[in-house]
XYZ file of C-alpha atoms in Angstrom:
401
model
C 122.610 84.388 92.657
C 120.179 82.722 95.061
C 117.483 85.232 94.120
C 117.988 84.441 90.428
C 117.764 80.700 91.048
C 114.560 81.103 93.037
C 113.131 83.315 90.291
C 113.784 80.660 87.631
C 111.861 77.999 89.550
C 108.773 79.977 90.500
C 105.238 79.634 89.160
C 104.433 81.318 85.814
C 101.867 83.587 87.503
C 104.571 84.862 89.833
C 106.731 85.620 86.812
C 103.814 87.503 85.233
C 103.499 89.675 88.327
C 107.223 90.428 88.193
C 106.941 91.359 84.537
C 104.092 93.707 85.409
C 106.355 95.364 87.979
C 109.020 95.714 85.283
C 106.473 97.248 82.902
C 105.355 99.755 85.537
C 108.979 100.642 86.255
C 109.547 101.149 82.533
C 106.616 103.556 82.360
C 107.858 105.556 85.327
C 111.384 105.655 83.946
C 110.098 106.901 80.605
C 108.142 109.696 82.293
C 111.200 110.754 84.291
C 113.394 110.772 81.191
C 110.807 112.841 79.324
C 110.909 115.350 82.160
C 114.680 115.465 81.902
C 114.462 115.958 78.148
C 112.046 118.858 78.642
C 114.377 120.468 81.182
C 117.321 120.111 78.781
C 115.534 121.842 75.910
C 113.839 124.514 78.054
C 116.471 125.715 80.559
C 114.576 128.965 81.136
C 111.464 127.112 82.413
C 112.975 125.498 85.493
C 109.775 125.900 87.525
C 107.712 124.073 84.920
C 110.301 121.303 84.719
C 110.247 120.926 88.509
C 106.452 120.718 88.455
C 106.595 117.996 85.806
C 109.068 116.104 87.988
C 106.781 116.397 91.013
C 103.865 114.940 89.047
C 106.071 111.975 88.102
C 106.305 111.002 91.772
C 102.610 110.034 91.765
C 103.063 107.079 89.339
C 106.382 106.346 91.068
C 104.603 105.926 94.417
C 101.949 103.717 92.797
C 104.657 101.565 91.224
C 106.504 101.168 94.532
C 103.272 100.160 96.245
C 102.615 97.547 93.582
C 106.170 96.208 93.819
C 105.831 95.794 97.593
C 102.541 93.928 97.175
C 104.139 91.575 94.628
C 107.107 90.972 96.920
C 104.814 90.084 99.824
C 103.021 87.431 97.752
C 106.202 85.949 96.292
C 106.453 82.307 97.474
C 110.260 82.441 97.491
C 110.257 85.192 100.135
C 107.481 83.816 102.344
C 108.740 83.189 105.910
C 108.442 79.593 107.089
C 109.455 77.823 110.287
C 112.854 76.160 110.069
C 114.330 78.401 107.382
C 116.429 80.243 109.952
C 118.338 76.995 110.569
C 119.611 77.042 106.986
C 120.455 80.732 107.015
C 117.167 82.059 105.559
C 115.885 84.127 108.442
C 113.735 87.261 108.200
C 116.715 89.464 107.322
C 117.938 87.171 104.544
C 114.432 86.813 103.109
C 114.017 90.583 103.083
C 117.321 90.872 101.212
C 116.109 88.306 98.659
C 112.894 90.261 98.206
C 114.859 93.481 97.722
C 117.150 91.874 95.153
C 114.253 90.327 93.196
C 112.372 93.620 93.182
C 115.479 95.538 92.155
C 116.107 93.142 89.257
C 112.549 93.552 87.939
C 112.595 97.337 88.244
C 116.077 97.618 86.739
C 114.926 95.614 83.746
C 112.059 98.046 83.293
C 114.364 101.053 83.608
C 116.657 99.646 80.925
C 113.704 99.172 78.577
C 112.601 102.753 79.272
C 116.079 104.074 78.473
C 116.297 102.177 75.193
C 112.817 103.287 74.126
C 113.538 106.890 75.064
C 116.815 106.975 73.161
C 115.185 105.335 70.149
C 112.323 107.844 70.020
C 114.771 110.718 70.419
C 116.753 109.499 67.451
C 119.941 108.899 69.437
C 120.248 105.305 68.217
C 118.955 104.928 64.643
C 117.577 108.330 63.666
C 114.234 109.935 64.411
C 111.331 107.459 64.001
C 107.754 108.414 63.079
C 109.051 111.373 61.050
C 110.190 113.128 64.217
C 106.690 113.326 65.737
C 108.060 112.841 69.268
C 111.073 115.120 68.865
C 109.624 118.096 70.752
C 108.041 115.937 73.442
C 111.291 114.121 74.282
C 113.703 117.009 73.782
C 115.460 115.581 70.738
C 118.555 117.448 69.631
C 119.543 118.638 73.107
C 122.337 116.870 75.007
C 121.067 114.481 77.678
C 122.915 114.610 81.041
C 124.092 111.062 81.625
C 124.448 111.355 85.396
C 120.981 112.872 85.791
C 119.426 110.218 83.535
C 120.997 107.382 85.523
C 119.942 108.940 88.811
C 116.329 109.265 87.644
C 116.296 105.723 86.295
C 117.580 104.453 89.650
C 114.669 105.993 91.570
C 112.218 103.170 90.884
C 114.592 100.228 91.582
C 116.066 101.762 94.739
C 112.715 102.915 96.149
C 110.918 99.648 95.386
C 113.754 97.466 96.715
C 114.033 99.476 99.930
C 110.287 99.466 100.529
C 110.062 95.715 99.844
C 112.904 94.956 102.250
C 111.308 97.036 104.996
C 107.868 95.485 104.439
C 109.140 91.902 104.577
C 111.546 92.587 107.409
C 108.639 93.313 109.763
C 106.391 90.489 108.542
C 105.851 87.857 111.232
C 106.778 84.230 110.647
C 103.742 82.036 110.138
C 103.265 79.070 112.327
C 103.776 75.604 110.953
C 100.694 74.211 109.284
C 100.418 70.402 109.109
C 98.893 68.595 106.202
C 95.206 67.896 106.129
C 95.739 64.208 106.833
C 97.853 65.010 109.913
C 95.507 67.570 111.446
C 93.537 66.609 114.512
C 90.718 69.133 114.678
C 88.486 68.801 117.670
C 84.762 69.363 117.176
C 84.681 72.212 119.750
C 87.394 74.222 118.137
C 86.417 77.890 117.833
C 87.224 80.620 115.325
C 90.145 82.829 116.407
C 89.386 86.230 117.868
C 89.138 89.089 115.354
C 92.077 91.409 114.818
C 92.119 94.704 116.743
C 90.586 97.720 115.073
C 93.017 99.921 113.079
C 93.810 103.270 114.654
C 94.436 105.408 111.571
C 90.832 106.306 110.729
C 90.722 109.722 112.497
C 94.032 110.794 111.003
C 92.928 109.614 107.573
C 89.705 111.609 107.767
C 91.639 114.699 108.883
C 94.179 114.424 106.054
C 91.414 113.889 103.498
C 89.630 117.023 104.707
C 92.844 119.053 104.570
C 93.583 117.776 101.062
C 90.123 118.732 99.817
C 90.497 122.170 101.369
C 93.861 122.686 99.660
C 92.407 121.583 96.304
C 89.466 123.949 96.693
C 91.743 126.858 97.626
C 94.179 126.271 94.760
C 91.549 125.576 92.105
C 91.043 129.262 91.430
C 93.564 131.989 90.792
C 93.287 135.591 91.826
C 90.896 136.488 88.986
C 88.495 133.708 89.898
C 89.070 131.500 86.836
C 89.436 127.774 87.391
C 92.608 125.901 86.600
C 92.269 122.840 84.382
C 92.481 119.637 86.405
C 94.224 117.330 85.671
C 95.058 118.878 82.280
C 98.638 118.855 81.079
C 101.519 118.427 83.431
C 102.824 121.941 82.928
C 99.436 123.702 83.347
C 98.282 122.152 86.614
C 99.242 124.153 89.727
C 101.503 122.571 92.301
C 98.979 123.106 95.092
C 96.498 120.879 93.275
C 99.099 118.118 93.361
C 99.680 118.750 97.070
C 95.954 118.677 97.823
C 95.324 115.498 95.838
C 98.355 113.833 97.487
C 97.017 114.656 100.961
C 93.607 113.323 99.970
C 95.124 110.093 98.629
C 97.250 109.590 101.751
C 94.245 110.271 103.948
C 92.072 107.745 102.119
C 94.862 105.154 102.305
C 95.170 105.727 106.067
C 91.410 105.547 106.546
C 91.048 102.418 104.379
C 91.865 99.824 107.102
C 89.469 101.465 109.553
C 86.683 101.592 106.972
C 87.295 97.945 106.066
C 87.162 96.989 109.737
C 83.910 98.933 110.066
C 82.509 97.030 107.071
C 83.298 93.767 108.853
C 81.486 94.939 111.990
C 78.579 96.066 109.834
C 78.197 92.528 108.494
C 77.925 91.155 112.026
C 75.260 93.586 113.199
C 71.710 92.577 114.146
C 71.902 88.874 114.992
C 74.195 87.571 112.248
C 73.986 84.045 110.963
C 76.934 81.756 110.403
C 77.720 83.118 106.919
C 77.526 86.774 107.947
C 79.576 86.110 111.071
C 82.248 84.309 109.068
C 82.362 87.022 106.404
C 82.583 89.782 108.999
C 85.370 88.107 110.967
C 87.392 87.489 107.810
C 86.930 91.075 106.705
C 88.084 92.392 110.068
C 91.171 90.172 109.894
C 91.952 91.372 106.359
C 91.491 95.063 107.150
C 95.213 95.746 107.526
C 96.075 93.947 104.266
C 93.453 95.256 101.861
C 92.409 98.496 103.554
C 95.196 100.716 102.285
C 95.017 99.478 98.677
C 91.256 100.035 98.795
C 91.785 103.593 99.983
C 94.313 104.240 97.215
C 91.901 102.903 94.580
C 89.178 105.170 95.969
C 91.499 108.189 95.657
C 92.336 107.366 92.037
C 88.734 106.682 91.058
C 87.566 109.903 92.698
C 90.147 111.822 90.655
C 88.927 110.113 87.467
C 85.290 110.951 88.265
C 86.215 114.551 89.054
C 88.097 114.866 85.768
C 85.113 113.521 83.848
C 82.840 115.981 85.637
C 85.183 118.821 84.679
C 85.654 117.966 81.005
C 82.565 115.881 80.269
C 82.523 114.517 76.742
C 84.179 117.560 75.173
C 87.798 117.909 74.067
C 90.282 117.076 76.792
C 93.591 118.905 77.095
C 95.392 115.707 78.012
C 98.891 115.241 76.695
C 100.366 111.801 75.998
C 102.534 111.957 79.112
C 99.521 112.765 81.281
C 97.667 109.811 79.756
C 100.626 107.505 80.419
C 100.855 108.660 84.017
C 97.123 108.172 84.542
C 97.266 104.647 83.107
C 100.208 103.807 85.376
C 98.510 105.105 88.511
C 95.166 103.453 87.783
C 96.746 100.170 86.678
C 99.201 99.939 89.579
C 96.637 100.746 92.268
C 94.179 98.215 90.855
C 96.885 95.563 90.545
C 97.997 96.295 94.115
C 94.471 95.737 95.387
C 94.167 92.421 93.523
C 97.581 91.302 94.754
C 96.713 92.233 98.348
C 93.499 90.240 98.008
C 95.596 87.280 96.886
C 97.832 87.701 99.932
C 94.779 87.742 102.180
C 93.531 84.557 100.514
C 96.865 82.870 101.163
C 96.772 83.966 104.800
C 93.323 82.477 105.451
C 93.964 79.226 103.550
C 94.539 77.287 106.787
C 91.293 78.536 108.322
C 89.372 77.597 105.170
C 90.790 74.072 105.301
C 89.839 73.849 108.966
C 86.266 74.907 108.226
C 85.987 72.359 105.442
C 87.231 69.620 107.774
C 84.601 70.662 110.303
C 81.874 70.194 107.680
C 81.264 73.722 106.441
C 79.741 73.618 102.930
C 81.646 75.180 100.067
C 78.583 77.229 99.169
C 78.751 78.950 102.563
C 82.355 79.971 101.960
C 81.448 81.338 98.541
C 78.521 83.239 100.014
C 80.834 84.728 102.633
C 83.185 85.906 99.879
C 80.301 87.501 97.973
C 79.121 89.234 101.141
C 82.562 90.697 101.776
C 82.732 92.129 98.271
C 79.193 93.512 98.502
C 79.679 95.268 101.830
C 82.963 96.793 100.669
C 81.165 98.230 97.650
C 78.405 99.564 99.888
C 80.905 101.303 102.189
C 83.512 102.583 99.718
C 81.346 103.557 96.717
C 79.532 106.489 98.369
C 82.805 107.672 99.919
C 84.496 107.693 96.521
C 81.573 109.550 94.974
C 81.494 112.119 97.799
C 85.233 112.801 97.521
C 84.916 113.244 93.753
C 81.952 115.590 94.250
C 83.822 117.739 96.763
C 86.959 117.828 94.609
C 85.088 118.801 91.438
C 82.657 121.264 93.017
C 84.933 124.355 92.975
C 86.117 123.533 89.450
C 82.682 123.052 87.900
C 81.144 126.116 89.464
C 78.743 124.137 91.644
C 77.843 121.396 89.132
C 77.371 117.791 90.087
C 79.614 114.854 89.367
C 78.579 112.815 86.372
C 76.973 115.757 84.536
C 79.020 116.961 81.504
C-alpha cells in the first residue's frame, strides 16, 4: 500500500519511466507466450521450441536491466539520512523498489496475455482474418500453468534484481540548502573513484564470445548460417557467443569509461578538461556497463546489416519485436543511468557554481565527456561488428552490402 501511495504522488516523468518498464515487460511476455504457442502446436520440434525460448532471454535480460535502472532513479526509493528513524531503512526501501517494479512488470504481463489471447481468437474470434493464427499457435490448447510461469519471469526477475541493487546502495550524506552552505574558498574537488577491475575479464570474455561465434557460424559443409535471421534458424552457439560478447563488453565498459576520463586529463589539462575527466572517472561504475551493453547491441546491428545489406531480410515479426526490445531497453537504460549520474553530482555542481565557476564551463565539460566517450567506444563497437561479421560475409567489410 505504501508503494502505491508513493507511486501516485511521484513526478509525471517518473510515471513515464514506469510505463516504459511495463511496455517492455509486455513485449517480453508476448514473446514468451508466442514461444509457448509454438511449442503447443509443434510438439515434435522440442529442440526448436527450446531455442526460441533461449532467444527470448536476451530481451528479458535487457528489460530487467532497464527496470533496475528505473528503480535506482526513482525518488521514492532514494536513501536519505533520517529515514531509518521512521522505519524506512535500506531494507525497507529495497522492498518498496521491488514492489513498485513488480507492479509495473505485472501490468505489462497482463497486457501481453490479453493481447495474445485476443490475437489467438480465444476471446472474440480470430482478428485480421486469422493472419496471426499460425504464428501464435491458434487452435491448440494453451497450458495455463506454463503460461503463468512464463509471464511471471519478468516481474520476479526485475523485482529481485531491483531489490538487490538498492539493498547495496550506500546512503547519501545530508546535503544542506544552498543558503545554508558555508563553502570555504580553498575547498578542493574530491579524489577520483578507484579504477574498475573488470576490464581484463571483460576483454577475455569478449574474445571468447567472438571465437565461439566464428566457430559456430559455419556448419560442416562450410555454408554460413543466417545471423540473426529467424529465431528457429539461428544456431544455439551463435546465441552463446553473442551473449559472452555482450557480457564481456558490459564488464569492460566501466574500465573503458575510466580510461576515457584519464585520457581527458592527459597532457597538462586545463580546468574544464580536469573537471570533465574527474566526473567521468566518478561516473564509470554507473554508466560503464550500460555503455558496454549498447556497444554489444549496436555491433550486432552493424553485423546484421553487413550480412544482409539492402537485400531481402529473413526477419520474422517476433525477431523484429525482440530486436526492438533489446535496442530500446539498452538505450533507455543508458539514458536512465546518465540521469542517475546527474543526480549524484548535483551537489558538486552547486558547489562549483557557488565558488564562481561559469555555467559555460560546466556545459563544455559535459560536451567533452560525450565526445571522449564517442572517441573511445565507437571504434570498439565497429571492430567488434567487423570481427563478428567477418566469418559470415566471407571476408567482406562491415558497411558494404
